Coordinates of C-alpha atoms and ligand atoms in Angstrom, one line a residue:
M1417 CA 95.5 113.9 119.2
E1418 CA 96.2 110.3 120.2
K1419 CA 99.9 110.8 119.6
N1420 CA 99.9 114.1 121.5
R1421 CA 98.2 112.4 124.5
T1422 CA 100.4 109.3 124.4
L1423 CA 103.6 111.3 124.3
S1424 CA 102.4 113.5 127.1
V1425 CA 101.8 110.4 129.3
L1426 CA 105.3 109.3 128.5
F1427 CA 106.6 112.7 129.3
L1428 CA 104.9 112.7 132.8
K1429 CA 106.2 109.2 133.4
A1430 CA 109.8 110.1 132.4
Y1431 CA 109.6 113.4 134.4
G1432 CA 109.8 111.1 137.4
A1433 CA 107.8 112.9 140.1
T1434 CA 104.8 111.4 141.9
G1435 CA 101.7 112.8 143.7
L1436 CA 101.5 115.8 141.3
T1437 CA 98.6 118.2 141.2
V1438 CA 97.7 118.2 137.5
C1439 CA 95.3 120.7 136.0
E1440 CA 93.9 120.4 132.5
P1441 CA 91.7 123.5 132.3
L1442 CA 90.4 122.8 128.7
S1443 CA 89.6 119.1 129.1
G1444 CA 87.1 118.3 126.3
T1445 CA 86.1 114.7 127.0
G1446 CA 88.6 114.4 129.8
V1447 CA 90.5 111.6 128.1
R1448 CA 93.9 113.3 128.4
G1449 CA 93.7 113.9 132.2
L1450 CA 92.2 110.5 132.6
R1451 CA 95.1 108.9 130.8
Y1452 CA 97.6 110.9 132.9
A1453 CA 95.9 109.5 136.1
V1454 CA 95.7 105.9 134.9
E1455 CA 99.0 105.5 132.9
A1456 CA 101.6 108.0 134.1
G1457 CA 101.7 107.0 137.8
A1458 CA 102.5 110.6 138.6
V1459 CA 99.2 112.1 139.5
G1460 CA 98.0 112.8 143.1
R1461 CA 95.3 115.4 142.5
L1462 CA 93.6 115.7 139.1
I1463 CA 91.7 118.9 138.2
L1464 CA 89.6 118.8 135.0
N1465 CA 87.5 121.7 133.6
D1466 CA 85.6 122.7 130.5
I1467 CA 83.5 125.7 129.7
S1468 CA 81.0 123.5 127.9
R1469 CA 78.3 121.9 130.1
E1470 CA 78.1 118.9 127.7
A1471 CA 81.8 118.4 127.9
V1472 CA 81.6 118.4 131.7
E1473 CA 78.9 115.7 131.7
L1474 CA 81.1 113.6 129.4
I1475 CA 84.1 114.1 131.6
K1476 CA 82.1 112.9 134.6
K1477 CA 80.8 109.9 132.7
N1478 CA 84.3 109.0 131.5
L1479 CA 85.8 109.3 135.0
E1480 CA 83.1 107.0 136.4
V1481 CA 83.5 104.3 133.7
N1482 CA 87.2 104.3 134.3
G1483 CA 87.0 104.5 138.1
V1484 CA 89.2 107.6 138.3
N1485 CA 88.8 110.3 140.9
A1486 CA 89.1 114.0 139.8
E1487 CA 87.7 117.4 140.6
V1488 CA 85.6 118.6 137.7
Y1489 CA 84.7 122.2 137.0
N1490 CA 82.5 124.0 134.5
E1491 CA 84.2 127.4 134.3
D1492 CA 86.2 129.7 132.1
A1493 CA 89.8 128.3 132.1
N1494 CA 91.3 131.6 133.1
V1495 CA 88.9 132.0 136.1
L1496 CA 89.7 128.5 137.3
L1497 CA 93.5 129.0 136.9
H1498 CA 93.4 132.2 138.9
R1499 CA 91.5 130.5 141.6
L1500 CA 94.1 127.7 141.7
R1501 CA 96.9 130.3 142.2
D1502 CA 100.1 128.6 143.4
K1503 CA 98.5 125.2 143.7
C1504 CA 99.5 123.2 140.6
D1505 CA 102.6 121.2 139.7
V1506 CA 101.5 120.7 136.1
V1507 CA 99.2 122.9 134.0
D1508 CA 98.4 121.5 130.5
I1509 CA 96.8 124.0 128.1
D1510 CA 95.3 122.1 125.2
P1511 CA 92.8 124.4 123.4
F1512 CA 91.5 124.7 119.9
G1513 CA 93.8 127.2 118.2
S1514 CA 96.2 129.4 120.2
P1515 CA 97.2 128.8 123.9
A1516 CA 98.0 132.5 124.2
P1517 CA 94.8 133.6 126.0
F1518 CA 95.4 131.1 128.8
L1519 CA 99.2 131.4 129.4
H1520 CA 99.4 134.2 132.0
A1521 CA 96.8 132.4 134.1
G1522 CA 98.5 129.1 133.5
F1523 CA 101.8 130.4 135.1
R1524 CA 99.8 131.9 138.0
A1525 CA 98.4 128.5 138.9
L1526 CA 101.8 127.0 139.1
R1527 CA 103.7 126.4 142.3
E1528 CA 107.3 127.8 142.7
E1529 CA 108.4 124.9 140.5
G1530 CA 106.2 123.2 138.0
V1531 CA 105.6 122.2 134.4
I1532 CA 103.7 124.1 131.8
C1533 CA 102.5 122.1 128.8
V1534 CA 100.9 123.8 125.7
T1535 CA 99.5 122.7 122.4
A1536 CA 99.1 125.2 119.6
T1537 CA 97.0 124.3 116.6
D1538 CA 97.3 127.7 115.0
T1539 CA 100.4 126.6 113.2
A1540 CA 99.8 128.7 110.2
V1541 CA 99.8 131.8 112.4
L1542 CA 102.9 130.8 114.3
V1543 CA 104.9 130.1 111.1
G1544 CA 104.0 133.5 109.8
R1545 CA 101.5 132.6 107.0
Y1546 CA 99.4 135.4 108.4
P1547 CA 102.0 137.9 109.4
K1548 CA 99.7 140.5 110.9
K1549 CA 97.9 138.0 113.1
C1550 CA 101.3 136.5 114.1
L1551 CA 102.5 140.0 115.2
R1552 CA 99.3 140.6 117.0
R1553 CA 99.0 137.3 118.8
Y1554 CA 102.7 136.5 119.4
G1555 CA 104.5 139.8 118.9
A1556 CA 106.8 138.2 116.3
V1557 CA 107.8 139.0 112.8
M1558 CA 107.9 135.9 110.6
F1559 CA 108.3 135.2 107.0
K1560 CA 108.7 132.0 104.9
T1561 CA 112.1 130.2 105.1
P1562 CA 113.0 126.6 104.3
F1563 CA 113.0 126.0 108.1
Y1564 CA 109.7 127.7 108.7
I1565 CA 108.4 124.8 110.8
E1566 CA 111.2 125.1 113.3
A1567 CA 110.9 128.8 113.3
G1568 CA 107.2 128.4 114.1
L1569 CA 107.9 126.1 117.0
R1570 CA 110.6 128.5 118.3
N1571 CA 108.1 131.3 117.9
L1572 CA 105.8 129.5 120.3
I1573 CA 108.5 128.7 122.8
G1574 CA 109.8 132.2 122.7
Y1575 CA 106.3 133.6 123.4
V1576 CA 105.9 131.2 126.3
A1577 CA 109.3 132.2 127.7
R1578 CA 108.4 135.9 127.4
V1579 CA 105.0 135.4 129.2
A1580 CA 106.8 133.3 131.8
A1581 CA 109.3 136.1 132.4
S1582 CA 106.5 138.6 132.8
E1583 CA 105.0 136.3 135.5
D1584 CA 108.5 136.0 137.1
Y1585 CA 109.2 132.4 135.9
G1586 CA 112.2 131.0 134.2
V1587 CA 111.5 128.2 131.7
E1588 CA 113.5 125.3 130.5
P1589 CA 112.0 123.5 127.5
L1590 CA 112.1 119.7 128.1
F1591 CA 110.1 118.4 125.2
A1592 CA 108.9 120.2 122.1
Y1593 CA 107.9 119.0 118.6
W1594 CA 105.8 119.6 115.6
E1595 CA 103.2 117.2 114.2
G1596 CA 101.2 118.1 111.1
H1597 CA 98.6 120.3 112.6
Y1598 CA 100.0 121.3 115.9
F1599 CA 103.1 122.4 118.0
R1600 CA 103.6 121.0 121.4
L1601 CA 105.8 122.2 124.3
C1602 CA 106.4 120.9 127.8
A1603 CA 108.7 123.1 129.9
R1604 CA 109.9 123.2 133.5
A1605 CA 109.1 126.5 135.1
V1606 CA 110.9 128.0 138.2
R1607 CA 109.7 131.2 139.9
G1608 CA 112.3 133.9 140.6
A1609 CA 113.4 137.1 139.1
R1610 CA 116.8 135.8 138.2
D1611 CA 115.4 132.7 136.6
A1612 CA 113.0 134.8 134.6
D1613 CA 115.8 137.1 133.5
S1614 CA 117.8 134.2 132.2
N1615 CA 115.0 133.4 129.7
F1616 CA 116.3 136.3 127.7
N1617 CA 119.7 134.6 127.2
Y1618 CA 117.8 132.5 124.8
I1619 CA 115.5 135.0 123.1
G1620 CA 117.0 136.2 119.8
Y1621 CA 116.4 136.6 116.1
V1622 CA 117.4 134.5 113.2
E1623 CA 118.7 136.3 110.1
Y1624 CA 118.1 134.5 106.9
K1625 CA 119.7 135.3 103.6
K1626 CA 119.4 132.4 101.2
P1627 CA 120.9 129.9 102.1
Y1628 CA 122.7 131.5 105.1
R1629 CA 121.3 131.8 108.7
K1630 CA 122.7 133.4 111.8
V1631 CA 121.5 134.2 115.3
V1632 CA 121.5 138.0 116.0
R1633 CA 120.6 139.7 119.3
R1634 CA 118.7 142.6 117.7
P1635 CA 116.0 142.6 115.0
G1636 CA 117.0 143.6 111.5
E1637 CA 115.5 143.8 107.9
R1638 CA 116.0 140.1 107.2
S1639 CA 115.4 138.6 110.7
L1640 CA 112.6 136.5 112.1
G1641 CA 111.6 136.8 115.7
P1642 CA 111.8 137.1 118.6
L1643 CA 112.4 133.4 118.8
W1644 CA 113.6 130.9 121.3
V1645 CA 117.2 130.2 120.1
G1646 CA 118.2 127.9 123.0
P1647 CA 117.7 124.2 123.5
M1648 CA 114.2 122.9 122.5
G1649 CA 114.3 119.9 124.8
D1650 CA 116.2 117.6 127.1
P1651 CA 117.9 114.8 125.1
I1652 CA 118.2 112.6 128.2
L1653 CA 114.6 112.9 129.3
V1654 CA 113.4 112.2 125.8
S1655 CA 115.7 109.1 125.4
K1656 CA 114.1 107.9 128.6
M1657 CA 110.6 108.4 127.1
A1658 CA 111.8 106.4 124.0
E1659 CA 112.6 103.4 126.2
Y1660 CA 108.9 103.1 127.2
G1661 CA 108.0 101.8 123.7
P1662 CA 105.5 103.7 121.7
Y1663 CA 106.9 106.3 119.3
G1664 CA 110.4 105.1 120.2
D1665 CA 112.0 106.0 116.8
F1666 CA 110.4 109.4 116.8
L1667 CA 111.6 110.2 120.3
Q1668 CA 115.1 109.0 119.6
L1669 CA 115.2 111.3 116.6
L1670 CA 114.0 114.2 118.8
S1671 CA 116.7 113.4 121.3
E1672 CA 119.4 113.7 118.5
E1673 CA 117.9 116.9 117.2
Y1674 CA 117.9 118.5 120.7
S1675 CA 121.7 117.9 120.9
V1676 CA 122.3 120.2 117.9
A1677 CA 122.4 123.8 119.1
A1678 CA 121.6 125.6 115.8
P1679 CA 118.0 126.9 115.9
W1680 CA 117.2 125.9 112.3
F1681 CA 117.5 123.1 109.9
F1682 CA 118.7 122.9 106.3
K1683 CA 116.9 121.2 103.4
V1684 CA 119.0 119.2 100.9
P1685 CA 117.4 120.9 97.9
E1686 CA 118.8 124.2 99.1
F1687 CA 122.2 122.9 97.9
A1688 CA 121.0 121.5 94.6
L1689 CA 123.4 121.8 91.7
G1690 CA 122.0 122.6 88.3
G1691 CA 118.6 121.7 89.6
V1692 CA 119.7 118.2 90.8
S1693 CA 119.4 117.4 94.5
R1694 CA 120.8 114.5 96.4
G1695 CA 118.5 112.3 98.5
I1696 CA 118.7 112.8 102.3
E1697 CA 120.6 109.6 103.0
E1698 CA 123.2 110.4 100.3
A1699 CA 123.5 114.0 101.6
L1700 CA 124.0 112.8 105.2
D1701 CA 126.6 110.3 104.0
A1702 CA 128.5 113.1 102.1
L1703 CA 128.4 115.4 105.1
K1704 CA 129.8 112.6 107.3
K1705 CA 132.6 112.0 104.9
G1706 CA 133.2 115.7 104.8
G1707 CA 133.6 115.7 108.6
I1708 CA 130.3 117.5 109.3
Y1709 CA 128.0 116.2 112.0
A1710 CA 124.4 116.3 110.9
V1711 CA 121.2 114.5 112.0
R1712 CA 117.8 114.2 110.4
T1713 CA 114.9 116.3 111.6
H1714 CA 111.3 115.3 112.3
M1715 CA 110.3 118.6 110.7
A1716 CA 111.1 117.7 107.1
P1717 CA 111.8 114.4 105.3
D1718 CA 114.6 116.1 103.3
G1719 CA 115.9 118.2 106.2
F1720 CA 118.9 117.9 108.5
K1721 CA 120.2 119.8 111.5
T1722 CA 123.9 120.7 111.9
E1723 CA 126.0 123.2 113.7
A1724 CA 128.0 123.7 110.6
S1725 CA 127.4 126.9 108.6
A1726 CA 125.5 127.0 105.3
G1727 CA 128.9 127.8 103.7
E1728 CA 130.5 124.7 105.1
V1729 CA 127.5 122.5 104.1
E1730 CA 127.6 124.1 100.7
R1731 CA 131.2 123.2 100.2
V1732 CA 130.5 119.6 100.9
L1733 CA 127.2 119.2 99.1
R1734 CA 127.9 121.2 96.0
I1735 CA 130.7 118.8 95.0
V1736 CA 129.7 117.2 91.8
I1737 CA 128.4 113.7 92.5
Ligands
LIG1914 C1 91.0 120.9 122.0 S1 89.7 120.7 123.1 C2 90.4 119.9 124.5 C3 90.9 118.5 124.2 C4 91.5 117.7 125.3 N1 92.5 118.5 126.0 C5 92.1 116.4 124.9 O1 93.3 116.2 124.9 O2 91.2 115.5 124.6 C6 89.4 122.3 123.8 C7 88.3 122.4 124.8 O3 88.4 123.7 125.4 C8 87.1 124.1 125.8 N2 87.1 125.5 125.9 C9 87.2 126.5 125.0 N3 87.3 127.7 125.6 C10 87.3 127.5 126.9 C11 87.5 128.4 128.0 N4 87.6 129.7 127.9 N5 87.5 127.8 129.3 C12 87.4 126.5 129.4 N6 87.2 125.6 128.4 C13 87.2 126.1 127.2 C14 86.2 123.6 124.6 O4 84.8 123.4 125.1 C15 86.9 122.3 124.2 O5 86.2 121.2 124.9

């Protein structure tokens, strides 16, 4: 989780606010909150918590060793978050597994405007490898596609946006990515019925019929969703994060991905001819020559994002090399 924590520090730094009340209701060792306080230069009040007594002892020790001040609690995260109603600028939900059980309370702890961050390590559920559990936990119908990782990430964002709406918050994803065993999202949240309503402008379904994809408003036989089909992040904020140094190339790539509106990626082998597929560099080169803007994706080494349709991509990539 080092990368997750470092990127989160960069995110808070780039977000640009100071004196924030930050709550990490599932703190573990407290190292995440501690790093926010020491490295992000954004924290005014730090609230750490864990249900485990041993974890709380460790948090206290770590705070002392590092000379950091924080309020430390030993409660169920949901109880604490309800008690903090309307008090937090940032709530960071970083559990083992799904963040779903803590999301409603997370929004309740936010002020009128704030940031909600979530980590989900139940990636297999979110991408639909366990369809019943996915439906149960996230209310989404998922099945395997070449872009299943992005679909899983958008499933998580869609779920957060629907919970946000039920708590009267609108959300704007600022930073979202996939990394091996987890999905991560940081989103701005603004309270108000109109803001909450606008979440649904970006909730939709993706219809997939090899190799074609399209966004549809209503679910159908071959559709995944509901998913977040809007922007996954803010390219400007993420470019700013990239300037701070660590993970610069990764963040620059994310920034490019965020500027492509299509809520999926393609994989080069989808357009193989007679079983022969081009390499990613060669494919990107061919697309460029064919007048199609495409960028690599962090979600697959042989993947690319483009607003061109599968048909247009196919016409360019199926030309015999
Ligand atoms: C993934 S760890 C947190 C890691 C930490 N955020 C970090 O970045 O180092 C999840 C923690 O949540 C705690 N936890 C699990 N259920 C909880 C609950 N209902 N309320 C509060 N803490 C809980 C566990 O004891 C565990 O320490």
